[in-house]
Coordinates of C-alpha atoms in Angstrom, one line a residue:
M1 CA -9.3 43.5 29.5
H2 CA -12.6 42.8 27.7
K3 CA -10.8 41.9 24.5
L4 CA -8.5 39.5 26.4
Y5 CA -11.5 37.9 28.0
Y6 CA -13.1 37.5 24.5
A7 CA -9.8 36.2 23.1
V8 CA -9.7 33.5 25.8
R9 CA -13.4 32.5 25.2
L10 CA -12.7 32.2 21.4
F11 CA -9.6 30.1 22.2
F12 CA -11.7 27.6 24.1
Y13 CA -14.4 27.7 21.4
G14 CA -11.8 27.0 18.8
L15 CA -10.4 24.1 20.7
E16 CA -13.9 22.6 20.9
K17 CA -14.2 22.8 17.1
N18 CA -10.7 21.5 16.5
F19 CA -11.0 18.6 18.9
K20 CA -14.4 17.4 17.7
I21 CA -12.7 15.8 14.6
I22 CA -10.6 13.6 16.9
R23 CA -13.5 13.0 19.4
F24 CA -11.8 14.9 22.1
G25 CA -8.9 12.5 22.4
D26 CA -10.7 9.2 21.7
V27 CA -8.7 9.3 18.5
P28 CA -9.7 7.3 15.4
V29 CA -6.8 5.3 14.1
Y30 CA -6.6 7.4 10.8
H31 CA -5.8 10.5 12.8
V32 CA -2.8 9.0 14.7
R33 CA 0.5 10.3 13.5
I34 CA 3.8 8.3 14.0
E35 CA 5.8 11.5 14.6
A36 CA 3.5 12.4 17.5
E37 CA 3.6 9.0 19.0
E38 CA 7.4 9.1 19.0
K39 CA 7.8 12.8 20.2
Y40 CA 5.3 12.4 23.1
K41 CA 5.8 8.7 23.8
R42 CA 6.2 9.3 27.6
L43 CA 2.5 9.9 27.7
N44 CA 1.7 6.3 26.9
S45 CA 3.7 4.9 29.8
S46 CA 3.0 7.5 32.5
R47 CA 0.5 7.0 35.3
L48 CA 0.1 10.8 35.4
P49 CA -0.3 11.7 31.7
R50 CA -1.7 15.2 32.4
L51 CA 1.4 16.1 34.5
V52 CA 3.7 14.9 31.7
A53 CA 1.6 16.8 29.1
A54 CA 1.9 19.9 31.3
G55 CA 5.7 19.6 31.1
Y56 CA 5.6 19.2 27.3
L57 CA 3.3 22.3 27.1
F58 CA 5.6 24.4 29.3
R59 CA 8.6 23.4 27.2
E60 CA 6.7 24.3 24.0
F61 CA 5.5 27.7 25.3
F62 CA 8.7 28.9 27.1
L63 CA 11.7 26.9 26.1
S64 CA 11.2 27.0 22.3
R65 CA 11.7 30.1 20.1
H66 CA 8.4 30.9 18.4
K67 CA 8.2 31.9 14.8
R68 CA 6.1 34.8 13.7
Y69 CA 4.4 35.7 10.4
V70 CA 6.0 38.6 8.5
G71 CA 4.6 40.7 5.7
P72 CA 1.7 43.1 5.2
V73 CA -1.9 42.2 5.9
P74 CA -3.9 41.8 2.6
E75 CA -7.4 43.1 2.2
A76 CA -8.6 39.5 1.5
L77 CA -6.9 36.9 3.6
Y78 CA -7.1 33.2 2.6
C79 CA -6.5 30.1 4.6
G80 CA -6.0 26.6 3.1
S81 CA -2.8 24.8 2.1
T82 CA -3.8 22.0 -0.2
R83 CA -4.5 22.0 -3.9
N84 CA -8.1 21.2 -3.2
N85 CA -8.3 24.3 -0.9
E86 CA -6.8 26.5 -3.6
R87 CA -9.2 25.1 -6.1
E88 CA -12.1 26.4 -3.9
F89 CA -10.5 29.9 -3.7
L90 CA -10.4 30.0 -7.5
F91 CA -14.0 28.8 -7.6
L92 CA -15.0 31.7 -5.4
Q93 CA -13.0 34.1 -7.7
K94 CA -15.0 32.7 -10.6
L95 CA -18.3 33.1 -8.9
M96 CA -17.6 36.7 -8.1
A97 CA -16.3 37.7 -11.5
G98 CA -18.0 40.8 -12.8
T99 CA -19.1 42.1 -9.4
E100 CA -17.7 45.0 -7.3
A101 CA -15.9 42.4 -5.2
A102 CA -14.1 40.7 -8.1
D103 CA -10.7 42.5 -7.8
L104 CA -10.7 42.0 -4.0
L105 CA -11.4 38.3 -4.3
T106 CA -8.8 37.6 -6.9
Y107 CA -6.8 34.8 -5.3
A108 CA -3.0 34.7 -5.0
K109 CA -0.7 32.6 -2.9
E110 CA 0.7 35.7 -1.3
K111 CA -2.7 36.3 0.3
N112 CA -2.8 32.8 1.8
V113 CA -1.7 32.6 5.5
S114 CA -0.9 28.9 5.0
F115 CA 2.1 30.0 2.8
Y116 CA 3.2 33.0 4.8
P117 CA 6.9 33.3 5.6
A118 CA 7.7 33.1 9.3
K119 CA 10.8 34.0 11.2
K120 CA 12.0 33.8 14.8
G121 CA 11.8 37.0 16.7
K122 CA 12.7 38.5 20.1
N123 CA 10.3 38.2 23.0
D124 CA 8.8 41.2 24.8
L125 CA 6.5 41.3 27.8
Y126 CA 3.4 41.2 25.7
H127 CA 4.4 38.0 23.9
I128 CA 5.4 36.4 27.2
F129 CA 2.1 37.4 28.8
V130 CA 0.0 36.0 25.8
R131 CA 1.9 32.7 26.0
F132 CA 1.4 32.5 29.7
V133 CA -2.4 33.0 29.3
L134 CA -2.6 30.4 26.5
L135 CA -0.5 27.9 28.6
C136 CA -3.0 28.3 31.4
C137 CA -5.9 27.7 29.0
C138 CA -4.2 24.6 27.7
L139 CA -3.6 23.2 31.2
V140 CA -7.3 23.7 31.9
Y141 CA -8.3 22.0 28.6
L142 CA -6.2 18.9 29.5
W143 CA -9.1 18.0 31.9
R144 CA -11.6 18.2 29.0
I145 CA -9.8 15.7 26.8
K146 CA -8.4 12.2 26.8
V147 CA -4.6 12.8 27.0
N148 CA -2.4 10.9 24.5
P149 CA 0.2 11.9 21.9
T150 CA -2.3 12.8 19.2
S151 CA -4.5 14.9 21.4
L152 CA -1.4 16.7 22.8
R153 CA -0.2 17.3 19.3
F154 CA -3.6 18.8 18.4
L155 CA -3.5 21.1 21.5
I156 CA 0.0 22.4 20.8
R157 CA -0.6 23.0 17.1
F158 CA -3.8 24.9 17.7
A159 CA -2.3 27.0 20.6
S160 CA 0.8 27.8 18.5
A161 CA -1.3 28.8 15.5
Y162 CA -3.6 31.0 17.7
Y163 CA -0.6 32.7 19.4
R164 CA 1.2 33.3 16.0
L165 CA -2.0 34.9 14.6
L166 CA -2.6 37.1 17.6
V167 CA 0.9 38.4 17.5
Y168 CA 0.8 38.9 13.8
F169 CA -2.3 41.2 13.9
S170 CA -1.2 43.0 17.0
R171 CA 2.2 43.9 15.4
A172 CA 0.6 44.8 12.0
N173 CA -2.0 47.0 13.7
E174 CA -4.4 46.4 10.8
K175 CA -6.8 43.8 9.7
P176 CA -8.2 42.4 6.4
K177 CA -11.6 43.3 5.0
V178 CA -12.6 39.7 4.6
S179 CA -11.2 36.2 5.3
I180 CA -11.8 33.1 3.2
F181 CA -11.6 29.5 4.3
A182 CA -11.7 26.2 2.5
N183 CA -11.5 24.1 5.7
D184 CA -13.5 24.3 8.9
H185 CA -11.6 22.0 11.3
T186 CA -7.8 22.1 11.0
D187 CA -5.7 23.9 13.6
I188 CA -4.7 26.9 11.4
S189 CA -8.1 27.3 9.9
V190 CA -10.0 27.3 13.2
A191 CA -7.4 29.5 14.9
L192 CA -7.6 32.1 12.1
S193 CA -11.4 31.9 12.1
M194 CA -11.5 32.6 15.8
V195 CA -9.0 35.5 15.5
M196 CA -11.0 37.0 12.6
K197 CA -14.1 36.7 14.8
L198 CA -12.2 38.6 17.6
Q199 CA -11.2 41.3 15.0
G200 CA -14.7 41.6 13.6
V201 CA -13.6 40.5 10.1
P202 CA -16.3 38.7 8.1
R203 CA -15.6 35.1 7.1
I204 CA -16.5 33.2 4.0
Y205 CA -16.3 29.4 4.0
V206 CA -16.1 27.6 0.7
Q207 CA -16.6 23.8 1.4
H208 CA -13.8 21.8 -0.3
A209 CA -15.1 18.2 0.5
E210 CA -18.0 16.2 1.9
V211 CA -18.7 16.4 5.6
T212 CA -19.8 14.0 8.4
K213 CA -21.2 14.4 11.9
D214 CA -17.6 14.4 13.2
F215 CA -17.2 17.9 11.9
P216 CA -17.7 21.1 14.0
A217 CA -20.8 23.3 13.7
L218 CA -21.1 25.8 10.9
D219 CA -20.6 29.4 12.1
F220 CA -19.2 31.5 9.3
E221 CA -20.9 34.7 8.1
I222 CA -21.3 33.2 4.6
S223 CA -20.9 29.5 3.8
I224 CA -20.9 28.2 0.2
L225 CA -21.8 24.5 0.4
R226 CA -21.4 21.8 -2.2
N227 CA -24.9 20.2 -1.9
K228 CA -28.0 19.8 0.1
K229 CA -26.6 16.7 1.8
S230 CA -23.9 18.9 3.4
L231 CA -26.4 21.4 4.6
D232 CA -28.5 18.7 6.1
T233 CA -25.4 17.2 7.8
Y234 CA -24.4 20.6 9.3
A235 CA -28.0 21.1 10.5
E236 CA -27.8 17.7 12.4
I237 CA -24.4 18.8 13.9
G238 CA -25.8 21.9 15.5
K239 CA -27.3 25.4 14.9
I240 CA -26.1 26.9 11.7
E241 CA -25.0 30.5 12.0
G242 CA -24.7 32.9 9.0
A243 CA -26.1 32.6 5.5
T244 CA -25.7 29.4 3.5
Y245 CA -25.7 28.9 -0.3
I246 CA -25.7 25.7 -2.2
I247 CA -23.7 26.0 -5.5
P248 CA -22.3 23.2 -7.6
R249 CA -18.6 23.3 -8.3
E250 CA -19.3 22.5 -11.9
E251 CA -22.3 23.0 -14.1
G252 CA -24.4 20.0 -15.4
S253 CA -22.4 17.5 -17.3
A254 CA -23.4 15.2 -20.2
S255 CA -21.7 12.4 -18.2
F256 CA -24.8 12.1 -16.0
K257 CA -26.5 10.4 -18.9
E258 CA -23.5 8.3 -19.7
I259 CA -23.3 6.9 -16.2
T260 CA -26.7 5.3 -16.4
D261 CA -25.6 3.3 -19.5
A262 CA -24.9 -0.4 -19.2
S263 CA -21.4 -1.2 -18.1
P264 CA -19.1 -2.9 -20.7
D265 CA -18.0 -6.4 -20.3
K266 CA -14.3 -5.4 -20.1
V267 CA -13.2 -2.4 -18.0
R268 CA -10.1 -0.5 -16.8
V269 CA -9.9 -0.1 -13.1
V270 CA -8.3 2.7 -11.1
I271 CA -7.9 2.4 -7.3
Y272 CA -8.3 5.7 -5.5
L273 CA -6.5 5.6 -2.2
S274 CA -6.8 7.6 1.0
S275 CA -3.6 8.9 2.8
T276 CA -3.8 6.0 5.3
F277 CA -4.1 3.0 3.0
L278 CA -3.1 -0.5 4.0
K279 CA -0.2 -1.8 1.8
E280 CA -1.1 -5.5 2.1
K281 CA -4.7 -4.8 1.1
V282 CA -3.7 -2.7 -1.9
E283 CA -1.3 -5.4 -3.1
E284 CA -4.1 -8.0 -2.7
V285 CA -6.6 -5.8 -4.7
V286 CA -4.0 -5.2 -7.4
N287 CA -3.3 -8.9 -7.8
L288 CA -7.0 -9.8 -8.0
C289 CA -7.7 -7.2 -10.6
Q290 CA -4.8 -8.3 -12.7
Y291 CA -5.9 -11.9 -12.5
N292 CA -9.5 -10.9 -13.6
A293 CA -9.7 -11.6 -17.3
D294 CA -12.3 -8.9 -17.8
V295 CA -10.1 -6.2 -16.3
E296 CA -8.0 -4.7 -19.1
S297 CA -5.7 -2.7 -16.8
V298 CA -5.4 -1.6 -13.2
A299 CA -3.8 1.7 -11.9
I300 CA -3.7 3.7 -8.7
K301 CA -4.6 7.3 -8.2
K302 CA -2.6 8.5 -5.1
H303 CA -3.8 10.8 -2.4
P304 CA -2.3 14.3 -2.6
R305 CA -0.5 13.7 0.7
S306 CA 1.1 10.5 -0.6
Q307 CA 4.6 10.3 -2.1
E308 CA 5.8 8.2 -5.1
N309 CA 8.0 6.0 -2.8
D310 CA 4.9 5.1 -0.8
F311 CA 4.1 2.6 -3.6
S312 CA 7.6 1.0 -4.0
F313 CA 6.2 -2.2 -2.6
L314 CA 4.3 -2.7 -5.9
N315 CA 7.7 -2.8 -7.8
G316 CA 6.3 -0.8 -10.7
R317 CA 3.6 -3.3 -11.5
V318 CA 0.9 -0.6 -11.8
H319 CA 0.9 3.0 -13.0
V320 CA 0.5 5.6 -10.2
H321 CA -1.4 8.7 -11.3
D322 CA -1.1 12.1 -9.6
V323 CA -4.4 13.3 -11.1
V324 CA -7.6 11.6 -12.2
P325 CA -6.9 9.8 -15.5
E326 CA -8.9 11.0 -18.5
Y327 CA -9.4 7.6 -20.0
D328 CA -12.7 5.6 -19.4
H329 CA -12.5 3.5 -16.2
I330 CA -14.4 2.4 -13.1
A331 CA -13.2 3.4 -9.7
L332 CA -12.5 1.4 -6.5
V333 CA -12.6 3.9 -3.7
P334 CA -12.3 3.4 0.1
N335 CA -13.5 6.3 2.3
S336 CA -13.1 9.5 0.3
S337 CA -15.2 12.5 -0.7
V338 CA -13.6 12.2 -4.2
V339 CA -16.5 9.8 -4.8
I340 CA -18.8 12.8 -5.6
D341 CA -16.4 14.4 -8.1
L342 CA -15.9 11.0 -9.9
L343 CA -19.7 10.4 -10.1
H344 CA -20.2 13.9 -11.5
D345 CA -17.7 13.2 -14.2
G346 CA -19.4 10.0 -15.1
V347 CA -17.1 7.5 -13.4
K348 CA -18.9 4.6 -11.8
V349 CA -17.7 4.1 -8.2
Y350 CA -17.5 1.0 -6.2
Q351 CA -16.5 1.4 -2.5
L352 CA -13.9 -1.0 -1.1
F353 CA -13.6 -0.1 2.6
E354 CA -11.0 -2.8 3.2
L355 CA -8.3 -0.6 1.7
D356 CA -7.9 1.5 4.9
N357 CA -8.8 1.6 8.6
I358 CA -11.2 4.6 8.3
R359 CA -14.6 3.9 9.7
E360 CA -16.7 2.0 7.1
D361 CA -19.0 4.2 5.0
Y362 CA -17.6 7.3 6.8
Y363 CA -19.5 9.7 4.5
G364 CA -22.6 7.5 4.2
F365 CA -22.6 7.1 0.5
V366 CA -23.4 3.4 0.6
K367 CA -26.1 3.9 3.2
N368 CA -27.8 6.5 1.1
S369 CA -27.5 4.3 -2.1
V370 CA -25.2 6.7 -3.9
T371 CA -22.5 4.1 -4.3
L372 CA -22.3 0.3 -4.2
R373 CA -20.1 -1.5 -1.8
V374 CA -17.9 -4.4 -2.9
A375 CA -15.7 -6.7 -1.0
I376 CA -12.2 -7.9 -1.9
S377 CA -13.6 -11.4 -2.4
E378 CA -15.8 -10.1 -5.3
L379 CA -12.9 -8.6 -7.3
K380 CA -12.2 -11.9 -9.1
D381 CA -15.6 -11.6 -10.8
G382 CA -17.5 -8.9 -12.8
F383 CA -18.5 -6.8 -9.8
W384 CA -19.4 -3.9 -12.1
K385 CA -21.9 -5.9 -14.2
N386 CA -25.2 -4.7 -12.5
N387 CA -27.9 -2.1 -13.0
F388 CA -27.2 0.0 -9.9
Y389 CA -26.4 3.2 -11.8
N390 CA -29.9 3.9 -13.4
E391 CA -32.5 6.6 -13.6
D392 CA -33.5 6.1 -9.9
W393 CA -29.9 6.5 -8.9
L394 CA -29.8 9.9 -10.7
E395 CA -32.7 11.1 -8.6
R396 CA -30.8 10.1 -5.4
F397 CA -27.6 11.7 -6.5
E398 CA -29.2 15.2 -6.9
T399 CA -28.9 15.5 -3.1
Y400 CA -25.2 15.4 -3.5
D401 CA -24.9 17.3 -6.8
P402 CA -27.2 20.2 -7.4
S403 CA -25.9 20.7 -10.9
I404 CA -28.4 18.1 -12.1
S405 CA -31.0 20.9 -12.1
D406 CA -30.8 24.7 -12.3
H407 CA -32.3 25.6 -9.0
W408 CA -28.9 26.6 -7.7
T409 CA -28.7 29.7 -10.0
E410 CA -31.0 31.5 -7.5
D411 CA -28.5 31.0 -4.7
L412 CA -25.7 32.2 -7.0
G413 CA -27.5 35.5 -7.6
R414 CA -28.1 36.0 -3.9
L415 CA -24.5 35.1 -3.0
R416 CA -23.0 37.7 -5.5
S417 CA -25.2 40.4 -4.0
E418 CA -24.6 39.4 -0.4
V419 CA -20.8 39.3 -0.7
S420 CA -20.7 42.6 -2.5
M421 CA -22.8 44.3 0.1
M422 CA -20.9 42.8 3.0
L423 CA -17.6 44.0 1.6
M424 CA -18.9 47.5 1.0
E425 CA -19.9 47.7 4.6
S426 CA -16.6 46.4 6.0

């Protein structure tokens, strides 16, 4: 009974973390999904949206056949589905090379719950009871949030993930020695984090991108952060639990010196898009860059979630890159944490917030004088011909990129020792 009580508490705690990113139902436009708006459209016209939502929840919990994870439980269980997430798992593997934990923390897709196979199974009384308890929790939580299609989608996805993981570990009757995360707010990540907490399994968080105050508080046993700015942001969000280490994803680069050089008169431009870009704005930006006599070429770097046909409206007028191009260029970027990686590689970044509907300066790069803001109206001129990226800028950038100095090596030594000791005790 005590474990059930703890599981319910962690379920609500996980919901709080998951829903913080969408402001508990006061959903930013960039989190709205068309499929959710269509699937739960009755919520928008109902005078009793919570009653309608309760019907959707009942149908989801008891009229749908639920899939379950299959396969053995690995000693090290990973969670993160994107290439950026997997990049962080390989980074952790690199950090721990040569330690007693090296073999255990060797990453493979088969150890990643995000890629686990799932199949439909028969219900028994235990599964029905768990679903009933979680349904009751969801009905209670409806009074905590603003009910709309997106918030209901978040609620159902989190509850489904939590249920699937509870069943998986109860059937397997075993648990991993350690769990590793590269995301701290998506449904599957938060659900697994809470279930690992329930099971007493230590959790390692490897931050994959920059954070804002919209993110949940940091509560992992070990957190490997990208920079001091991230640590400061998490401290503003709430009390930080566990040990934190600031370790750069790459060591110092000669490009730091190059970025402070004067910009050339003629440049190549690459537009780095978010997954929620505005087509008409992208087309306008492409046109202005192509009409600018000092722009030698213009291309697009698509977001990992975007598809090739998302750019058919450009009729092949610009090249669309899957990865960051290796040739020298300057970057036009809306709201994206790719800014820090580009600057580290010596690419001068100019932020063009009109390319999407995400809140302007979401990550605060312009506010903190790490990047320079430009407007669409400035693209017809040489907006890059300035002295913004200078020695003073390099000092400001160290808050975002610890590889500028070698202070981080002390954190690396402590991390390697801490992880090895933690795994020996588990």
